[in-house]
Amino acid sequence: MNTISSLFTRENINFSIAIISFILSVYNFAHEKLQNRMKLNITYKNHFIAEHDHKSITISLAFENLVKNPISISRIYLCVDDEKYDFYWIPQFVLRATRQTNGEVTDEINVHSIPLPFTIEGYGVVGGFFFTKAPQSVYDFENANTSLLVYSNKGIKTYPILMNNTSREG
């Protein structure tokens, strides 16, 4: 009984509190680092190559933020084998959709590519078209090793994508 009461001295209690505080602070630091990292899910829908020059590539992508903190994407490269193509930061015209009533256009929607940089809120999604231009004609991505190189405020990360759904420009 005397040995148990000798363990509960002021010094031992303070030391125990210090050890528990240290363990909790290390846990909180590690937990925050894991929650604050860049964790994206990138969904590829399709792409099309311009018929007029076979150099302009428009890709339909969705970026999903899988963590609670916002992520700012500053730059994206399309990597095809050993080549890197920078996505344009200025919105590019992608398509025009019109609605007609009795032969008269009543509504017109112009769709542009997503401008860079952009921010994805916590657990949010940003999707749309992304545009790049190759220096030479590009015809087929199905046999190429393709990926996206994403620069953000959380770091740089490469995401492999399978570009197997080519659409025709209409």
Coordinates of N, CA and C in Angstrom, one line a residue:
M1 N 0.8 -1.2 0.0 CA 0.0 0.0 0.0 C 0.9 1.3 0.0
N2 N 1.9 1.2 0.7 CA 2.8 2.3 0.8 C 3.5 2.6 -0.5
T3 N 3.9 1.5 -1.3 CA 4.5 1.7 -2.6 C 3.6 2.3 -3.6
I4 N 2.3 2.0 -3.5 CA 1.3 2.6 -4.5 C 1.2 4.1 -4.2
S5 N 1.1 4.5 -3.0 CA 0.9 5.9 -2.6 C 2.2 6.7 -2.9
S6 N 3.4 6.0 -2.9 CA 4.6 6.6 -3.3 C 4.7 6.9 -4.8
L7 N 4.0 6.2 -5.6 CA 3.9 6.5 -7.0 C 3.2 7.7 -7.4
F8 N 2.2 8.1 -6.5 CA 1.4 9.3 -6.8 C 2.0 10.6 -6.2
T9 N 3.2 10.8 -6.4 CA 3.9 12.0 -6.0 C 3.6 13.1 -7.0
R10 N 3.8 14.3 -6.6 CA 3.6 15.5 -7.5 C 4.5 15.3 -8.8
E11 N 5.7 14.9 -8.6 CA 6.7 14.8 -9.7 C 6.3 13.7 -10.7
N12 N 5.8 12.6 -10.2 CA 5.4 11.5 -11.0 C 4.1 11.9 -11.8
I13 N 3.2 12.6 -11.2 CA 2.0 13.0 -11.9 C 2.3 14.0 -13.0
N14 N 3.2 15.0 -12.7 CA 3.6 15.9 -13.7 C 4.3 15.2 -14.9
F15 N 5.2 14.3 -14.5 CA 5.9 13.5 -15.6 C 4.9 12.8 -16.4
S16 N 3.9 12.1 -15.8 CA 2.9 11.4 -16.6 C 2.1 12.3 -17.5
I17 N 1.7 13.4 -17.0 CA 1.0 14.4 -17.8 C 1.8 14.9 -19.0
A18 N 3.1 15.1 -18.7 CA 4.0 15.5 -19.8 C 4.1 14.5 -20.9
I19 N 4.2 13.2 -20.5 CA 4.3 12.1 -21.4 C 3.0 12.0 -22.3
I20 N 1.9 12.0 -21.6 CA 0.6 11.9 -22.3 C 0.4 13.1 -23.2
S21 N 0.8 14.3 -22.8 CA 0.7 15.5 -23.7 C 1.6 15.4 -24.9
F22 N 2.8 14.9 -24.7 CA 3.7 14.7 -25.9 C 3.1 13.6 -26.9
I23 N 2.6 12.5 -26.4 CA 2.0 11.5 -27.2 C 0.8 12.1 -28.0
L24 N 0.0 12.9 -27.3 CA -1.2 13.5 -28.0 C -0.8 14.5 -29.0
S25 N 0.3 15.3 -28.8 CA 0.7 16.3 -29.8 C 1.3 15.6 -31.0
V26 N 2.1 14.5 -30.8 CA 2.6 13.7 -31.9 C 1.5 13.1 -32.8
Y27 N 0.5 12.6 -32.1 CA -0.7 12.0 -32.8 C -1.5 13.1 -33.6
N28 N -1.7 14.3 -32.9 CA -2.4 15.4 -33.6 C -1.6 15.9 -34.8
F29 N -0.3 16.0 -34.7 CA 0.6 16.4 -35.8 C 0.5 15.4 -37.0
A30 N 0.6 14.1 -36.7 CA 0.5 13.1 -37.7 C -0.9 13.1 -38.4
H31 N -1.9 13.2 -37.5 CA -3.3 13.2 -38.1 C -3.5 14.4 -39.0
E32 N -3.1 15.5 -38.6 CA -3.2 16.7 -39.4 C -2.5 16.6 -40.7
K33 N -1.3 16.1 -40.7 CA -0.5 15.9 -41.9 C -1.2 14.9 -42.9
L34 N -1.8 13.9 -42.3 CA -2.5 12.9 -43.2 C -3.8 13.6 -43.8
Q35 N -4.5 14.4 -43.0 CA -5.7 15.0 -43.4 C -5.4 16.2 -44.4
N36 N -4.2 16.8 -44.3 CA -3.9 18.0 -45.1 C -3.2 17.6 -46.4
R37 N -2.9 16.4 -46.7 CA -2.1 16.1 -47.9 C -3.0 16.1 -49.1
M38 N -2.4 16.1 -50.3 CA -3.1 16.1 -51.5 C -3.6 14.7 -51.8
K39 N -4.9 14.6 -51.8 CA -5.5 13.3 -52.1 C -6.7 13.6 -53.1
L40 N -6.4 13.4 -54.4 CA -7.3 13.6 -55.5 C -7.8 12.3 -56.1
N41 N -9.0 12.3 -56.6 CA -9.4 11.3 -57.5 C -9.7 12.0 -58.9
I42 N -9.0 11.6 -59.9 CA -9.1 12.2 -61.2 C -9.9 11.2 -62.1
T43 N -11.0 11.6 -62.7 CA -11.8 10.8 -63.6 C -11.7 11.3 -65.0
Y44 N -11.2 10.5 -65.9 CA -11.1 10.8 -67.3 C -12.4 10.3 -68.0
K45 N -13.1 11.2 -68.7 CA -14.3 10.8 -69.4 C -14.0 10.5 -70.9
N46 N -13.4 11.5 -71.6 CA -13.1 11.3 -73.0 C -12.2 12.5 -73.4
H47 N -11.7 12.4 -74.7 CA -10.9 13.5 -75.3 C -11.2 13.5 -76.7
F48 N -10.9 14.7 -77.3 CA -11.0 14.8 -78.8 C -9.9 15.6 -79.3
I49 N -9.5 15.3 -80.5 CA -8.4 15.9 -81.2 C -9.0 16.7 -82.3
A50 N -8.6 18.0 -82.5 CA -9.1 18.8 -83.5 C -8.9 18.3 -84.9
E51 N -9.9 18.2 -85.7 CA -9.8 17.7 -87.1 C -8.9 18.6 -88.0
H52 N -8.9 19.9 -87.7 CA -8.3 20.9 -88.6 C -6.7 20.8 -88.5
D53 N -6.2 20.4 -87.4 CA -4.7 20.4 -87.3 C -4.1 19.1 -86.6
H54 N -5.0 18.3 -86.0 CA -4.6 17.1 -85.2 C -3.6 17.5 -84.1
K55 N -3.5 18.7 -83.7 CA -2.6 19.1 -82.6 C -3.3 19.5 -81.3
S56 N -4.5 20.1 -81.5 CA -5.3 20.6 -80.3 C -6.0 19.4 -79.6
I57 N -5.8 19.3 -78.3 CA -6.3 18.1 -77.6 C -7.2 18.7 -76.5
T58 N -8.4 18.3 -76.4 CA -9.4 18.7 -75.4 C -9.8 17.5 -74.6
I59 N -9.6 17.5 -73.3 CA -9.8 16.3 -72.4 C -10.9 16.7 -71.4
S60 N -11.9 15.8 -71.3 CA -12.9 16.0 -70.3 C -12.5 15.2 -69.0
L61 N -12.3 16.0 -67.9 CA -11.8 15.5 -66.6 C -12.6 16.0 -65.5
A62 N -12.6 15.2 -64.4 CA -13.2 15.6 -63.1 C -12.2 15.4 -62.0
F63 N -11.9 16.5 -61.2 CA -11.0 16.4 -60.1 C -11.8 16.4 -58.8
E64 N -11.7 15.4 -58.0 CA -12.4 15.2 -56.8 C -11.5 15.3 -55.6
N65 N -11.7 16.3 -54.7 CA -10.9 16.5 -53.5 C -11.4 15.5 -52.5
L66 N -10.5 14.6 -52.0 CA -11.0 13.6 -51.0 C -10.6 14.0 -49.6
V67 N -10.2 15.2 -49.4 CA -9.9 15.6 -48.0 C -10.7 16.9 -47.7
K68 N -10.7 17.3 -46.4 CA -11.6 18.4 -46.0 C -11.1 19.8 -46.3
N69 N -9.7 19.9 -46.5 CA -9.1 21.2 -46.8 C -9.1 21.4 -48.3
P70 N -9.3 22.7 -48.7 CA -9.2 23.0 -50.1 C -7.9 22.8 -50.7
I71 N -7.9 22.5 -52.0 CA -6.6 22.2 -52.8 C -6.7 23.2 -54.0
S72 N -5.6 23.9 -54.2 CA -5.4 24.8 -55.3 C -4.5 24.2 -56.4
I73 N -5.1 24.0 -57.5 CA -4.3 23.4 -58.7 C -3.8 24.6 -59.5
S74 N -2.4 24.7 -59.6 CA -1.8 25.8 -60.3 C -1.4 25.4 -61.8
R75 N -1.1 24.2 -62.0 CA -0.6 23.8 -63.3 C -0.9 22.3 -63.5
I76 N -1.2 21.9 -64.7 CA -1.4 20.5 -65.1 C -0.7 20.2 -66.4
Y77 N 0.0 19.1 -66.5 CA 0.7 18.7 -67.7 C 0.1 17.4 -68.1
L78 N -0.2 17.2 -69.4 CA -0.5 15.9 -70.0 C 0.8 15.3 -70.4
C79 N 1.2 14.1 -69.8 CA 2.4 13.4 -70.1 C 2.0 12.2 -71.0
V80 N 2.6 12.2 -72.2 CA 2.4 11.2 -73.2 C 3.8 10.6 -73.5
D81 N 4.0 9.3 -73.1 CA 5.3 8.7 -73.2 C 6.4 9.6 -72.6
D82 N 7.3 10.2 -73.4 CA 8.3 11.1 -72.9 C 8.0 12.6 -73.2
E83 N 6.9 12.9 -73.7 CA 6.5 14.3 -74.0 C 5.6 14.9 -72.9
K84 N 5.7 16.2 -72.6 CA 4.8 16.9 -71.7 C 4.1 18.0 -72.4
Y85 N 2.8 18.1 -72.3 CA 2.0 19.2 -72.9 C 1.3 19.9 -71.7
D86 N 1.6 21.2 -71.7 CA 1.0 22.1 -70.6 C -0.4 22.5 -71.0
F87 N -1.3 22.3 -70.0 CA -2.7 22.7 -70.2 C -2.8 24.3 -70.2
Y88 N -3.6 24.8 -71.1 CA -3.7 26.3 -71.2 C -4.3 26.9 -70.0
W89 N -3.8 28.0 -69.5 CA -4.4 28.7 -68.4 C -5.5 29.6 -68.8
I90 N -5.5 30.0 -70.1 CA -6.6 30.9 -70.6 C -7.7 30.0 -71.1
P91 N -9.0 30.3 -70.7 CA -10.1 29.4 -71.2 C -10.1 29.4 -72.8
Q92 N -10.3 28.2 -73.3 CA -10.4 28.0 -74.8 C -11.8 27.6 -75.1
F93 N -12.3 28.1 -76.3 CA -13.6 27.7 -76.7 C -13.6 26.2 -77.0
V94 N -14.6 25.5 -76.5 CA -14.8 24.1 -76.7 C -15.9 23.7 -77.6
L95 N -17.1 24.2 -77.3 CA -18.3 23.9 -78.1 C -19.4 24.9 -77.9
R96 N -20.4 24.9 -78.8 CA -21.5 25.8 -78.7 C -22.8 24.9 -78.8
A97 N -23.7 25.1 -77.9 CA -25.0 24.4 -78.0 C -26.1 25.5 -78.1
T98 N -27.0 25.2 -79.1 CA -28.1 26.1 -79.3 C -29.4 25.4 -79.1
R99 N -30.4 26.2 -78.8 CA -31.8 25.7 -78.7 C -32.6 26.5 -79.7
Q100 N -33.4 25.9 -80.5 CA -34.2 26.5 -81.5 C -35.7 26.3 -81.3
T101 N -36.4 27.3 -81.6 CA -37.9 27.2 -81.6 C -38.4 27.8 -82.9
N102 N -39.1 27.0 -83.7 CA -39.6 27.5 -85.0 C -38.5 28.0 -85.9
G103 N -37.4 27.4 -85.8 CA -36.2 27.8 -86.7 C -35.5 29.0 -86.2
E104 N -35.8 29.5 -85.0 CA -35.2 30.7 -84.5 C -34.4 30.3 -83.2
V105 N -33.1 30.7 -83.1 CA -32.3 30.4 -82.0 C -32.8 31.1 -80.8
T106 N -33.3 30.4 -79.7 CA -33.8 31.0 -78.5 C -32.8 31.0 -77.3
D107 N -31.9 30.1 -77.4 CA -30.9 30.0 -76.3 C -29.6 29.5 -76.9
E108 N -28.5 30.0 -76.4 CA -27.1 29.6 -76.9 C -26.2 29.5 -75.7
I109 N -25.5 28.4 -75.6 CA -24.5 28.2 -74.6 C -23.2 28.0 -75.2
N110 N -22.2 28.8 -74.7 CA -20.8 28.6 -75.2 C -20.0 27.9 -74.0
V111 N -19.4 26.8 -74.3 CA -18.6 26.1 -73.3 C -17.1 26.3 -73.6
H112 N -16.4 26.7 -72.5 CA -15.0 26.9 -72.6 C -14.2 26.0 -71.6
S113 N -12.9 25.8 -71.8 CA -12.1 25.0 -71.0 C -12.0 25.6 -69.6
I114 N -11.6 24.8 -68.6 CA -11.4 25.3 -67.2 C -10.1 26.1 -67.2
P115 N -10.2 27.4 -66.7 CA -9.0 28.2 -66.5 C -8.1 27.7 -65.4
L116 N -6.8 27.8 -65.5 CA -5.9 27.5 -64.5 C -5.3 28.8 -63.9
P117 N -5.1 28.9 -62.6 CA -5.3 27.9 -61.6 C -6.8 27.9 -61.2
F118 N -7.1 26.8 -60.4 CA -8.5 26.7 -59.9 C -8.4 26.0 -58.5
T119 N -9.4 26.2 -57.7 CA -9.4 25.7 -56.3 C -10.6 24.7 -56.2
I120 N -10.3 23.6 -55.5 CA -11.3 22.6 -55.3 C -11.6 22.6 -53.8
E121 N -12.8 23.0 -53.4 CA -13.1 23.0 -51.9 C -13.0 21.6 -51.3
G122 N -13.0 21.6 -50.0 CA -13.0 20.3 -49.3 C -14.1 19.4 -49.7
Y123 N -13.8 18.2 -50.0 CA -14.7 17.2 -50.5 C -15.5 17.6 -51.7
G124 N -14.9 18.5 -52.5 CA -15.6 19.1 -53.7 C -15.1 18.5 -55.0
V125 N -15.8 18.8 -56.1 CA -15.4 18.4 -57.4 C -15.4 19.5 -58.4
V126 N -14.3 19.6 -59.2 CA -14.3 20.5 -60.3 C -14.1 19.7 -61.6
G127 N -15.0 19.9 -62.5 CA -15.0 19.1 -63.8 C -15.2 19.9 -65.0
G128 N -14.8 19.5 -66.1 CA -15.0 20.2 -67.3 C -13.9 19.8 -68.3
F129 N -13.7 20.7 -69.3 CA -12.7 20.5 -70.4 C -11.4 21.2 -70.1
F130 N -10.3 20.5 -70.4 CA -9.0 21.0 -70.3 C -8.3 20.9 -71.7
F131 N -7.6 22.0 -72.1 CA -7.1 22.1 -73.4 C -5.6 22.2 -73.4
T132 N -5.0 21.5 -74.4 CA -3.6 21.6 -74.6 C -3.3 21.5 -76.1
K133 N -2.1 21.9 -76.5 CA -1.8 21.8 -77.9 C -0.4 21.2 -78.1
A134 N -0.3 20.1 -78.9 CA 0.9 19.4 -79.1 C 1.7 20.1 -80.3
P135 N 3.0 20.1 -80.3 CA 3.8 20.7 -81.3 C 3.7 19.9 -82.7
Q136 N 3.4 18.7 -82.6 CA 3.2 17.9 -83.8 C 1.8 17.2 -83.8
S137 N 1.4 16.7 -84.9 CA 0.1 16.0 -85.0 C 0.1 14.8 -84.1
V138 N -1.1 14.6 -83.4 CA -1.3 13.5 -82.5 C -2.5 12.8 -83.0
Y139 N -2.4 11.5 -83.2 CA -3.6 10.7 -83.7 C -4.2 9.7 -82.7
D140 N -3.3 9.1 -81.9 CA -3.9 8.0 -81.1 C -3.1 8.0 -79.7
F141 N -3.9 7.9 -78.7 CA -3.3 7.8 -77.3 C -3.5 6.4 -76.7
E142 N -4.2 5.5 -77.4 CA -4.6 4.2 -76.8 C -3.4 3.3 -76.5
N143 N -2.3 3.5 -77.3 CA -1.1 2.6 -77.1 C 0.0 3.4 -76.4
A144 N -0.3 4.6 -76.0 CA 0.7 5.5 -75.3 C 0.6 5.3 -73.8
N145 N 1.6 5.6 -73.1 CA 1.7 5.7 -71.6 C 1.3 7.1 -71.2
T146 N 0.1 7.3 -70.8 CA -0.4 8.7 -70.5 C -0.6 8.9 -69.0
S147 N -0.3 10.1 -68.5 CA -0.6 10.5 -67.1 C -0.8 12.0 -67.1
L148 N -1.2 12.5 -65.9 CA -1.3 13.9 -65.6 C -0.3 14.2 -64.5
L149 N 0.4 15.3 -64.7 CA 1.3 15.8 -63.7 C 0.7 17.0 -63.1
V150 N 0.3 17.0 -61.8 CA -0.5 18.0 -61.2 C 0.3 18.8 -60.2
Y151 N 0.4 20.1 -60.3 CA 1.1 21.0 -59.4 C 0.0 21.7 -58.6
S152 N 0.2 21.6 -57.2 CA -0.8 22.2 -56.3 C -0.1 22.8 -55.1
N153 N -0.9 23.4 -54.3 CA -0.3 24.0 -53.0 C 0.1 22.9 -52.0
K154 N -0.3 21.7 -52.3 CA 0.1 20.5 -51.5 C 1.2 19.7 -52.0
G155 N 1.7 20.1 -53.2 CA 2.9 19.3 -53.8 C 2.6 19.0 -55.2
I156 N 3.5 18.2 -55.8 CA 3.4 17.7 -57.2 C 3.2 16.2 -57.2
K157 N 2.2 15.8 -58.0 CA 1.9 14.4 -58.0 C 1.5 14.0 -59.4
T158 N 1.9 12.7 -59.8 CA 1.5 12.2 -61.1 C 0.4 11.2 -60.9
Y159 N -0.6 11.3 -61.8 CA -1.8 10.4 -61.9 C -1.9 9.7 -63.2
P160 N -1.7 8.4 -63.3 CA -1.8 7.7 -64.6 C -3.3 7.8 -65.0
I161 N -3.5 8.0 -66.3 CA -4.8 7.9 -66.9 C -4.8 7.0 -68.1
L162 N -5.9 6.4 -68.4 CA -6.0 5.6 -69.6 C -6.9 6.3 -70.6
M163 N -6.3 6.9 -71.6 CA -7.0 7.7 -72.6 C -7.5 6.8 -73.7
N164 N -8.6 6.1 -73.5 CA -9.1 5.1 -74.4 C -10.5 5.5 -75.0
N165 N -10.9 6.7 -74.9 CA -12.3 7.1 -75.3 C -12.2 8.3 -76.2
T166 N -11.8 8.2 -77.4 CA -11.7 9.3 -78.3 C -13.0 9.7 -78.9
S167 N -13.4 11.0 -78.8 CA -14.6 11.5 -79.5 C -14.2 12.2 -80.7
R168 N -15.1 12.4 -81.6 CA -14.9 13.1 -82.8 C -15.4 14.6 -82.6
E169 N -14.6 15.5 -83.2 CA -15.0 16.9 -83.2 C -16.1 17.1 -84.2
G170 N -17.1 17.7 -83.7 CA -18.3 17.8 -84.6 C -18.5 19.2 -85.1

